[in-house]
Short mmCIF file of C-alpha atoms and ligand atoms in Angstrom, two decimals:
data_model
loop_
_atom_site.label_atom_id
_atom_site.label_comp_id
_atom_site.label_asym_id
_atom_site.label_seq_id
_atom_site.Cartn_x
_atom_site.Cartn_y
_atom_site.Cartn_z
CA MET A 995 64.00 47.64 -1.82
CA SER A 996 65.25 45.94 -4.96
CA SER A 997 66.26 42.33 -4.54
CA ARG A 998 69.38 43.26 -6.50
CA GLN A 999 70.58 45.75 -3.92
CA ALA A 1000 74.35 45.80 -3.92
CA PRO A 1001 76.00 43.62 -1.30
CA THR A 1002 78.68 45.11 0.89
CA LEU A 1003 81.96 43.46 1.75
CA GLN A 1004 83.54 44.43 5.03
CA PHE A 1005 87.06 43.53 6.12
CA LEU A 1006 86.88 42.52 9.77
CA GLY A 1007 90.35 40.98 9.96
CA ALA A 1008 93.58 40.03 8.16
CA ALA A 1009 93.90 43.71 7.16
CA GLY A 1010 97.48 44.87 7.69
CA THR A 1011 98.52 41.45 9.00
CA VAL A 1012 98.48 37.75 8.10
CA THR A 1013 96.15 36.52 10.83
CA GLY A 1014 92.53 36.99 11.89
CA SER A 1015 90.88 36.37 8.48
CA ARG A 1016 87.24 37.54 8.68
CA TYR A 1017 85.30 38.91 5.71
CA LEU A 1018 81.64 39.86 6.01
CA LEU A 1019 79.26 39.91 3.06
CA THR A 1020 75.98 41.66 3.78
CA SER A 1021 73.12 41.64 1.26
CA PRO A 1022 69.31 41.66 1.39
CA SER A 1023 69.50 37.84 1.52
CA GLY A 1024 71.50 37.88 4.73
CA ARG A 1025 74.94 38.01 6.24
CA VAL A 1026 77.68 35.54 5.37
CA LEU A 1027 81.03 35.58 7.10
CA ILE A 1028 83.93 34.08 5.16
CA ASP A 1029 86.51 32.71 7.61
CA CYS A 1030 86.50 33.48 11.32
CA GLY A 1031 90.13 33.49 12.31
CA MET A 1032 92.00 34.11 15.48
CA TYR A 1033 94.68 36.79 15.62
CA GLN A 1034 98.20 35.57 16.34
CA GLY A 1035 101.62 37.24 16.56
CA TYR A 1036 102.14 40.73 18.01
CA LYS A 1037 100.25 41.63 21.15
CA LYS A 1038 98.50 44.55 19.45
CA TRP A 1039 96.88 42.02 17.12
CA ARG A 1040 96.26 39.30 19.73
CA GLU A 1041 94.43 41.82 21.88
CA LEU A 1042 91.83 42.11 19.10
CA ASN A 1043 90.76 38.55 19.97
CA TRP A 1044 89.35 39.97 23.18
CA GLN A 1045 87.25 42.71 21.56
CA PRO A 1046 83.58 41.90 21.02
CA PHE A 1047 82.91 40.94 17.40
CA PRO A 1048 82.35 44.16 15.38
CA VAL A 1049 78.80 43.14 14.35
CA PRO A 1050 76.38 41.23 16.58
CA ALA A 1051 77.28 37.55 16.25
CA ALA A 1052 73.57 36.62 16.14
CA SER A 1053 73.10 38.82 13.03
CA ILE A 1054 75.39 36.55 10.96
CA ASP A 1055 73.38 33.91 9.09
CA ALA A 1056 76.17 31.57 7.97
CA LEU A 1057 79.89 31.07 7.99
CA VAL A 1058 81.98 29.64 5.14
CA LEU A 1059 85.48 28.40 5.92
CA THR A 1060 88.36 28.24 3.45
CA HIS A 1061 90.45 25.90 5.63
CA ALA A 1062 91.16 24.71 9.14
CA HIS A 1063 94.21 26.77 10.17
CA LEU A 1064 93.42 28.73 13.34
CA ASP A 1065 94.07 32.11 11.76
CA HIS A 1066 91.02 31.26 9.61
CA SER A 1067 88.90 29.17 12.01
CA GLY A 1068 90.13 29.84 15.55
CA TYR A 1069 87.58 32.50 16.51
CA ILE A 1070 84.52 30.36 15.68
CA PRO A 1071 83.92 29.14 19.26
CA ALA A 1072 84.15 32.73 20.53
CA LEU A 1073 81.62 33.81 17.88
CA VAL A 1074 79.32 30.98 18.99
CA ALA A 1075 79.76 32.07 22.61
CA GLN A 1076 78.58 35.55 21.51
CA GLY A 1077 75.39 34.19 19.95
CA PHE A 1078 76.18 32.87 16.44
CA THR A 1079 73.94 29.84 15.75
CA GLY A 1080 74.15 29.51 11.95
CA PRO A 1081 75.72 26.76 9.88
CA VAL A 1082 79.49 26.59 9.29
CA TYR A 1083 80.11 25.38 5.73
CA CYS A 1084 83.45 23.86 4.69
CA SER A 1085 84.93 20.74 3.08
CA GLN A 1086 84.76 17.40 4.90
CA ALA A 1087 88.53 17.31 5.58
CA THR A 1088 88.43 20.90 6.89
CA PHE A 1089 85.71 19.85 9.33
CA GLU A 1090 87.80 16.90 10.54
CA LEU A 1091 90.88 19.09 11.01
CA CYS A 1092 88.83 21.77 12.79
CA GLU A 1093 87.72 19.12 15.30
CA ILE A 1094 91.39 18.60 16.11
CA LEU A 1095 92.50 22.23 16.00
CA LEU A 1096 89.64 23.94 17.82
CA LEU A 1097 89.58 21.43 20.67
CA ASP A 1098 93.35 21.67 21.05
CA ALA A 1099 93.21 25.49 21.03
CA ALA A 1100 90.51 25.41 23.71
CA HIS A 1101 92.57 23.03 25.88
CA LEU A 1102 95.66 25.23 25.51
CA GLN A 1103 93.71 28.33 26.47
CA GLU A 1104 92.16 26.70 29.49
CA GLU A 1105 95.63 25.51 30.59
CA GLU A 1106 97.20 28.91 29.96
CA ALA A 1107 94.49 30.70 31.95
CA ALA A 1108 94.84 28.23 34.83
CA TYR A 1109 98.65 28.64 34.76
CA ARG A 1110 98.41 32.43 34.80
CA ASN A 1111 95.99 32.32 37.68
CA ARG A 1112 98.27 29.99 39.66
CA ARG A 1113 101.34 32.13 39.01
CA GLY A 1114 99.52 35.43 39.33
CA TYR A 1115 100.80 36.63 35.89
CA THR A 1116 97.62 38.35 34.95
CA ARG A 1117 96.43 41.89 34.77
CA HIS A 1118 92.87 40.54 34.63
CA ALA A 1119 91.78 38.62 37.68
CA PRO A 1120 90.95 35.86 37.08
CA ALA A 1121 92.57 35.16 33.65
CA LEU A 1122 89.98 33.66 31.29
CA PRO A 1123 90.39 31.45 28.22
CA LEU A 1124 89.23 33.03 24.93
CA PHE A 1125 86.93 30.00 24.70
CA THR A 1126 86.49 26.75 26.56
CA VAL A 1127 86.52 23.12 25.44
CA GLU A 1128 82.75 23.08 25.96
CA GLN A 1129 82.33 26.11 23.67
CA ALA A 1130 84.55 24.47 21.03
CA HIS A 1131 82.39 21.31 21.16
CA LYS A 1132 79.27 23.44 20.75
CA ALA A 1133 80.80 25.24 17.74
CA LEU A 1134 81.64 21.92 16.08
CA THR A 1135 77.97 20.87 16.17
CA LEU A 1136 77.23 23.72 13.73
CA PHE A 1137 79.58 22.43 11.01
CA LYS A 1138 77.95 21.29 7.76
CA PRO A 1139 80.54 19.80 5.39
CA LEU A 1140 79.90 20.43 1.68
CA ALA A 1141 81.08 18.45 -1.34
CA VAL A 1142 83.83 20.31 -3.22
CA GLU A 1143 83.69 21.38 -6.88
CA THR A 1144 79.88 21.59 -6.66
CA GLU A 1145 77.55 24.60 -6.53
CA HIS A 1146 75.43 24.62 -3.38
CA ASP A 1147 72.26 26.72 -3.28
CA LEU A 1148 72.14 27.78 0.34
CA ASP A 1149 69.59 30.09 1.95
CA MET A 1150 71.60 33.27 1.72
CA ALA A 1151 74.03 32.59 -1.12
CA ARG A 1152 75.27 30.12 -3.69
CA VAL A 1153 78.57 28.70 -2.48
CA SER A 1154 81.22 26.56 -4.19
CA LEU A 1155 84.51 25.26 -2.80
CA TYR A 1156 87.52 24.50 -5.04
CA PRO A 1157 90.63 22.77 -3.64
CA ASN A 1158 93.47 25.29 -3.58
CA GLY A 1159 96.52 23.18 -2.67
CA HIS A 1160 97.41 24.81 0.66
CA ILE A 1161 96.64 22.05 3.21
CA LEU A 1162 94.36 19.05 3.43
CA GLY A 1163 90.79 20.17 2.74
CA SER A 1164 91.70 23.76 1.91
CA CYS A 1165 89.66 25.52 -0.76
CA SER A 1166 89.12 28.81 -2.43
CA VAL A 1167 85.53 29.90 -1.92
CA ASP A 1168 83.15 31.31 -4.53
CA VAL A 1169 80.10 33.08 -3.13
CA GLU A 1170 77.30 34.37 -5.35
CA VAL A 1171 74.96 36.90 -3.76
CA GLU A 1172 72.56 39.26 -5.55
CA GLY A 1173 74.06 38.31 -8.89
CA ARG A 1174 77.64 39.11 -7.86
CA HIS A 1175 80.33 36.44 -7.82
CA ILE A 1176 82.95 37.00 -5.16
CA THR A 1177 85.97 34.68 -4.95
CA PHE A 1178 88.12 34.36 -1.83
CA THR A 1179 91.46 32.73 -2.55
CA GLY A 1180 91.86 31.45 1.02
CA ASP A 1181 95.53 30.61 1.53
CA LEU A 1182 96.61 29.70 -1.98
CA GLY A 1183 99.00 26.74 -2.26
CA ARG A 1184 101.94 26.27 -4.63
CA SER A 1185 101.66 24.55 -7.97
CA ASN A 1186 104.75 22.41 -7.23
CA ASP A 1187 104.04 21.53 -3.59
CA LEU A 1188 105.53 18.23 -2.43
CA GLN A 1189 102.40 17.25 -0.54
CA MET A 1190 99.28 18.83 -2.04
CA PRO A 1191 98.15 18.84 -5.67
CA ALA A 1192 98.22 22.22 -7.46
CA PRO A 1193 95.34 24.64 -6.80
CA LEU A 1194 92.40 24.32 -9.20
CA PRO A 1195 92.17 27.33 -11.53
CA PRO A 1196 89.84 30.17 -10.51
CA ARG A 1197 86.30 30.44 -11.96
CA TYR A 1198 84.72 33.62 -13.30
CA CYS A 1199 84.29 36.25 -10.59
CA ASP A 1200 83.27 39.90 -10.33
CA TYR A 1201 85.39 40.51 -7.24
CA LEU A 1202 88.48 38.75 -5.97
CA VAL A 1203 89.75 38.80 -2.39
CA THR A 1204 93.33 37.54 -2.42
CA GLU A 1205 95.79 36.65 0.28
CA SER A 1206 99.28 38.21 0.10
CA THR A 1207 101.39 36.36 2.70
CA TYR A 1208 104.29 36.17 0.23
CA GLY A 1209 103.18 39.20 -1.79
CA ASP A 1210 106.73 40.58 -1.81
CA ARG A 1211 108.69 37.36 -2.10
CA LEU A 1212 109.65 34.75 -4.65
CA HIS A 1213 110.39 31.26 -3.45
CA SER A 1214 113.86 30.21 -4.55
CA GLN A 1215 114.17 26.87 -6.28
CA VAL A 1216 115.72 24.97 -3.44
CA ASP A 1217 116.60 21.35 -2.93
CA VAL A 1218 114.50 20.93 0.21
CA GLU A 1219 115.52 17.32 0.79
CA GLY A 1220 119.21 18.12 0.29
CA ILE A 1221 119.11 20.98 2.79
CA ILE A 1222 117.36 18.90 5.44
CA ALA A 1223 119.73 15.96 4.85
CA ASN A 1224 122.69 18.28 5.28
CA ILE A 1225 121.52 19.94 8.48
CA VAL A 1226 120.53 16.63 10.09
CA SER A 1227 123.77 14.90 9.09
CA ILE A 1228 126.05 17.70 10.33
CA THR A 1229 124.19 17.96 13.65
CA ALA A 1230 124.27 14.19 14.19
CA ALA A 1231 128.00 14.09 13.34
CA ARG A 1232 128.75 16.41 16.26
CA GLY A 1233 126.55 14.31 18.53
CA GLY A 1234 123.59 16.69 18.55
CA SER A 1235 119.88 16.26 18.06
CA VAL A 1236 117.57 18.18 15.75
CA LEU A 1237 114.40 19.84 17.00
CA ILE A 1238 111.95 20.94 14.34
CA PRO A 1239 109.20 23.24 15.60
CA SER A 1240 106.43 22.61 13.12
CA PHE A 1241 102.85 23.53 12.39
CA ALA A 1242 100.89 20.46 13.42
CA VAL A 1243 98.63 20.41 10.39
CA GLY A 1244 100.25 20.12 6.97
CA ARG A 1245 103.88 20.92 7.70
CA ALA A 1246 104.46 18.10 10.21
CA GLN A 1247 103.12 15.53 7.71
CA LEU A 1248 105.42 16.86 4.98
CA LEU A 1249 108.44 16.73 7.30
CA ILE A 1250 107.90 13.13 8.39
CA HIS A 1251 107.48 12.16 4.73
CA ILE A 1252 110.78 13.84 3.79
CA LEU A 1253 112.68 12.44 6.79
CA SER A 1254 111.38 8.92 6.14
CA LYS A 1255 112.46 9.18 2.49
CA LEU A 1256 115.92 10.47 3.43
CA LYS A 1257 116.38 7.71 5.98
CA ARG A 1258 115.40 4.98 3.51
CA ALA A 1259 117.76 6.47 0.92
CA GLY A 1260 120.64 6.50 3.44
CA ARG A 1261 120.96 10.29 3.08
CA ILE A 1262 120.69 10.84 6.86
CA PRO A 1263 122.17 8.64 9.59
CA GLU A 1264 120.12 5.87 11.22
CA MET A 1265 118.45 7.91 13.93
CA ALA A 1266 115.04 7.78 15.54
CA ILE A 1267 112.40 10.23 14.29
CA TYR A 1268 109.76 11.28 16.81
CA LEU A 1269 106.54 13.13 16.13
CA ASP A 1270 105.87 14.74 19.51
CA SER A 1271 102.59 16.61 19.27
CA PRO A 1272 99.21 15.09 20.06
CA MET A 1273 97.64 17.43 17.53
CA ALA A 1274 100.15 16.59 14.77
CA ILE A 1275 99.59 12.88 15.46
CA ARG A 1276 95.83 13.28 15.07
CA ALA A 1277 96.31 15.39 11.93
CA THR A 1278 98.65 12.71 10.51
CA ARG A 1279 95.90 10.11 11.00
CA THR A 1280 93.37 12.37 9.30
CA MET A 1281 95.81 12.92 6.45
CA ARG A 1282 96.29 9.15 6.06
CA ALA A 1283 92.51 8.68 5.94
CA HIS A 1284 92.38 11.23 3.09
CA GLN A 1285 95.60 10.15 1.37
CA ASP A 1286 93.81 10.42 -2.02
CA LEU A 1287 93.58 14.21 -1.54
CA SER A 1288 97.38 14.48 -1.30
CA ARG A 1289 100.21 13.64 -3.66
CA PHE A 1290 101.38 10.75 -1.43
CA THR A 1291 100.98 7.15 -2.57
CA ALA A 1292 99.55 4.56 -0.17
CA GLU A 1293 102.96 2.83 -0.14
CA ARG A 1294 104.75 6.07 0.83
CA VAL A 1295 102.24 6.69 3.62
CA GLN A 1296 102.86 3.15 4.91
CA GLN A 1297 106.64 3.65 4.91
CA THR A 1298 106.35 6.92 6.83
CA THR A 1299 104.11 5.19 9.36
CA GLU A 1300 106.82 2.57 9.93
CA ASP A 1301 109.68 5.07 10.17
CA VAL A 1302 108.24 7.65 12.59
CA GLU A 1303 107.45 7.07 16.26
CA MET A 1304 104.38 8.80 17.61
CA VAL A 1305 104.93 10.30 21.06
CA GLU A 1306 101.45 10.12 22.54
CA THR A 1307 101.72 11.01 26.23
CA ALA A 1308 103.37 13.84 28.15
CA ASP A 1309 105.47 11.23 30.04
CA GLU A 1310 106.78 9.80 26.76
CA SER A 1311 107.56 13.34 25.63
CA GLU A 1312 109.56 14.05 28.78
CA ALA A 1313 111.40 10.75 28.40
CA LEU A 1314 112.89 12.01 25.10
CA ALA A 1315 115.14 14.25 27.21
CA SER A 1316 117.00 11.23 28.60
CA ILE A 1317 117.97 9.77 25.20
CA GLN A 1318 121.73 10.17 24.78
CA MET A 1319 121.97 9.47 21.05
CA PRO A 1320 121.19 12.01 18.34
CA ILE A 1321 117.48 12.00 17.50
CA ILE A 1322 115.06 14.09 15.49
CA ILE A 1323 112.02 15.58 17.23
CA ILE A 1324 109.21 17.24 15.32
CA SER A 1325 106.99 19.13 17.72
CA ALA A 1326 104.41 21.93 17.73
CA SER A 1327 103.75 24.80 17.77
CA GLY A 1328 105.49 25.89 14.59
CA MET A 1329 106.30 29.42 15.80
CA ALA A 1330 107.26 28.19 19.29
CA THR A 1331 104.38 30.08 20.86
CA GLY A 1332 103.13 27.11 22.92
CA GLY A 1333 102.82 23.34 23.07
CA ARG A 1334 105.32 20.59 23.84
CA VAL A 1335 108.04 22.19 21.72
CA LEU A 1336 108.65 24.70 24.52
CA HIS A 1337 109.95 22.03 26.90
CA HIS A 1338 112.36 20.78 24.24
CA LEU A 1339 113.48 24.34 23.46
CA LYS A 1340 114.22 25.05 27.14
CA ARG A 1341 116.47 22.00 27.20
CA MET A 1342 118.06 22.22 23.74
CA LEU A 1343 118.54 25.96 23.09
CA PRO A 1344 121.46 26.18 25.59
CA GLN A 1345 123.24 23.18 23.93
CA HIS A 1346 125.90 24.00 21.29
CA ARG A 1347 125.60 20.54 19.73
CA ASP A 1348 121.88 20.70 19.01
CA CYS A 1349 120.07 22.33 16.14
CA VAL A 1350 116.66 23.97 16.07
CA LEU A 1351 115.31 23.96 12.55
CA PHE A 1352 112.29 26.21 12.02
CA ALA A 1353 110.08 24.81 9.33
CA GLY A 1354 108.10 27.75 8.04
CA TYR A 1355 106.93 31.32 8.22
CA GLN A 1356 107.48 33.00 11.61
CA ALA A 1357 104.98 35.79 12.27
CA GLY A 1358 106.47 39.00 13.69
CA GLY A 1359 106.50 39.09 17.48
CA THR A 1360 106.55 35.31 17.99
CA ARG A 1361 109.32 33.47 19.84
CA GLY A 1362 110.15 31.74 16.56
CA ALA A 1363 110.69 35.08 14.79
CA LYS A 1364 113.01 36.21 17.60
CA LEU A 1365 115.09 33.04 17.44
CA VAL A 1366 115.36 33.18 13.65
CA ALA A 1367 116.40 36.85 13.92
CA GLY A 1368 119.30 35.75 16.14
CA ASP A 1369 118.17 36.78 19.64
CA GLY A 1370 120.66 35.40 22.17
CA VAL A 1371 118.10 35.04 24.96
CA VAL A 1372 114.40 34.16 24.82
CA LYS A 1373 111.81 33.92 27.55
CA ILE A 1374 110.03 30.60 28.01
CA HIS A 1375 107.47 30.05 30.80
CA GLY A 1376 108.64 33.27 32.43
CA ARG A 1377 112.32 32.21 32.48
CA GLU A 1378 115.22 33.51 30.38
CA VAL A 1379 116.84 30.82 28.25
CA SER A 1380 120.16 31.45 26.52
CA VAL A 1381 120.53 30.43 22.89
CA LYS A 1382 123.68 28.43 22.04
CA ALA A 1383 122.21 25.85 19.67
CA GLN A 1384 122.45 26.24 15.91
CA ILE A 1385 119.30 27.96 14.62
CA GLU A 1386 118.21 27.29 11.06
CA SER A 1387 115.13 28.39 9.19
CA MET A 1388 113.44 26.85 6.19
CA ASP A 1389 111.01 29.60 5.29
CA PHE A 1390 111.19 28.28 1.73
CA LEU A 1391 109.05 25.37 2.99
CA SER A 1392 105.98 27.43 2.46
CA ALA A 1393 102.49 26.17 1.73
CA HIS A 1394 101.69 29.58 0.22
CA ALA A 1395 102.17 30.66 -3.37
CA ASP A 1396 104.67 33.51 -3.83
CA TYR A 1397 103.57 36.59 -5.77
CA GLU A 1398 104.33 35.06 -9.16
CA GLY A 1399 102.32 32.01 -8.07
CA LEU A 1400 99.40 34.24 -7.09
CA LEU A 1401 99.60 36.13 -10.39
CA ASP A 1402 99.86 32.92 -12.42
CA TRP A 1403 96.72 31.63 -10.72
CA MET A 1404 94.88 34.92 -11.39
CA ARG A 1405 95.97 34.92 -15.05
CA GLN A 1406 93.77 31.84 -15.49
CA LEU A 1407 90.64 33.90 -14.79
CA PRO A 1408 88.54 34.08 -17.96
CA VAL A 1409 88.13 37.87 -17.52
CA ALA A 1410 89.67 40.38 -15.13
CA PRO A 1411 87.48 40.97 -12.05
CA LYS A 1412 85.83 44.37 -11.58
CA GLY A 1413 87.51 44.69 -8.23
CA CYS A 1414 90.35 43.06 -6.37
CA PHE A 1415 91.10 43.29 -2.64
CA ILE A 1416 94.44 42.36 -1.12
CA THR A 1417 94.38 40.97 2.41
CA HIS A 1418 96.26 38.54 4.67
CA GLY A 1419 99.71 40.11 4.36
CA GLU A 1420 102.05 42.45 6.16
CA PRO A 1421 101.76 45.98 4.68
CA GLU A 1422 104.94 45.62 2.53
CA ALA A 1423 103.74 42.31 1.08
CA ALA A 1424 100.25 43.63 0.32
CA GLY A 1425 101.73 46.81 -1.20
CA ASN A 1426 104.08 44.89 -3.45
CA LEU A 1427 101.34 42.58 -4.70
CA GLN A 1428 99.26 45.68 -5.45
CA ARG A 1429 102.14 47.05 -7.61
CA GLU A 1430 102.72 43.72 -9.35
CA LEU A 1431 99.00 43.43 -10.16
CA ARG A 1432 99.06 46.89 -11.71
CA GLU A 1433 102.27 46.36 -13.66
CA GLN A 1434 101.80 42.77 -14.78
CA LEU A 1435 98.01 42.43 -15.14
CA GLY A 1436 96.93 46.08 -15.36
CA TRP A 1437 94.53 45.60 -12.41
CA ARG A 1438 93.72 48.22 -9.81
CA ALA A 1439 93.56 46.51 -6.47
CA GLU A 1440 92.63 47.87 -3.04
CA VAL A 1441 94.43 47.11 0.19
CA PRO A 1442 91.55 47.49 2.67
CA GLU A 1443 92.04 48.78 6.18
CA LEU A 1444 90.65 47.00 9.19
CA GLY A 1445 86.88 47.60 9.35
CA GLU A 1446 86.65 49.15 5.86
CA SER A 1447 83.51 48.37 3.78
CA PHE A 1448 82.99 48.35 0.04
CA GLU A 1449 79.78 48.28 -1.93
CA LEU A 1450 80.03 45.62 -4.65
ZN1 ZN B 1322 96.59 28.53 6.24
#
């Protein structure tokens, strides 16, 4: 067998959808999995979380993570539970955020399983968590943070991480195996993001695996601060409060920064701002510790710290319900699929005065997507809740490049790659990016199906 036998790249997730990123590179030197995400959104996708991993977990030698979001990292404890014992390589900040996210996900799943068992809402008796807190702790012992912008000669591949502007610690990943360079964009950030510096340009690669979350959309040039100021001011004027369901990592930190700025500038009324998510609070502390990786100055971070109250305990969270004056609550989860935000939604959705302001992309099938689409009734904790509150959506607050952003980043490649694969998008988004790549760059790109393999 030649040592230059072609590697194969297999798409084990994020094919036909935006979640469950898992890409397997197999070569004579070993097996490397890039990202190990959980599926979220529609049930048909979430059910895939419960299938055994398509290759034996013990046959994977190493894992490389682009960033901490659960749709890229959330299956790691389940993989470890199935026998994976290799290293998990990522940036230092990604490791710190994974400590927060994976433990929180494990807690939520244990709680959910216990709740289902108590209420008897389960077709499987007993309901089980996808992974436990103990399994998440075990997975975290395998993490090996790597310095960014440096080539690392690892046993089975040469790996480099380049910050890509999506969230704290996020990187695009270059893997070199058997003389082939394969670049994974990860979730590519925007060049004009308010929080993260622009993505570093791509390096030479033979093959490119690109995300396509916004593969069929262009972000409009919007005055984000003006829109938020307007919505908050109008709601407060009618005596209502604003609830912002937010992703705990990245988005929540951007929102508290914007709200603090608006308050100091007198562009919103004097009202209390609460960050009500234990996970978002921990992520905010991690972000402060790595302030140099963001666009925020130390002074700005200090001001935000002074202006936003952290709601640490469940009792403090419940006490927010008794405040009579207009307030702003930022709570997770961002798509209203779980977490403390659900209790606030149950209380606020039936109130005409209040406003629920969604702060990002809502995956199809989630409660957030239903509310943004205008559903008049949603189910929360098994109960029907009527929707009278004003519902607003800021899907322009994206931490993903749109298709022109993706193309502009790719144009910086010194030469066109031999092959390009489009993943991490709904079929229309992936299909449009495929067309744009052909028309604008003259590239032929594949949109792989789930499980499909390619020889490189
Ligand atoms: Zn992400």
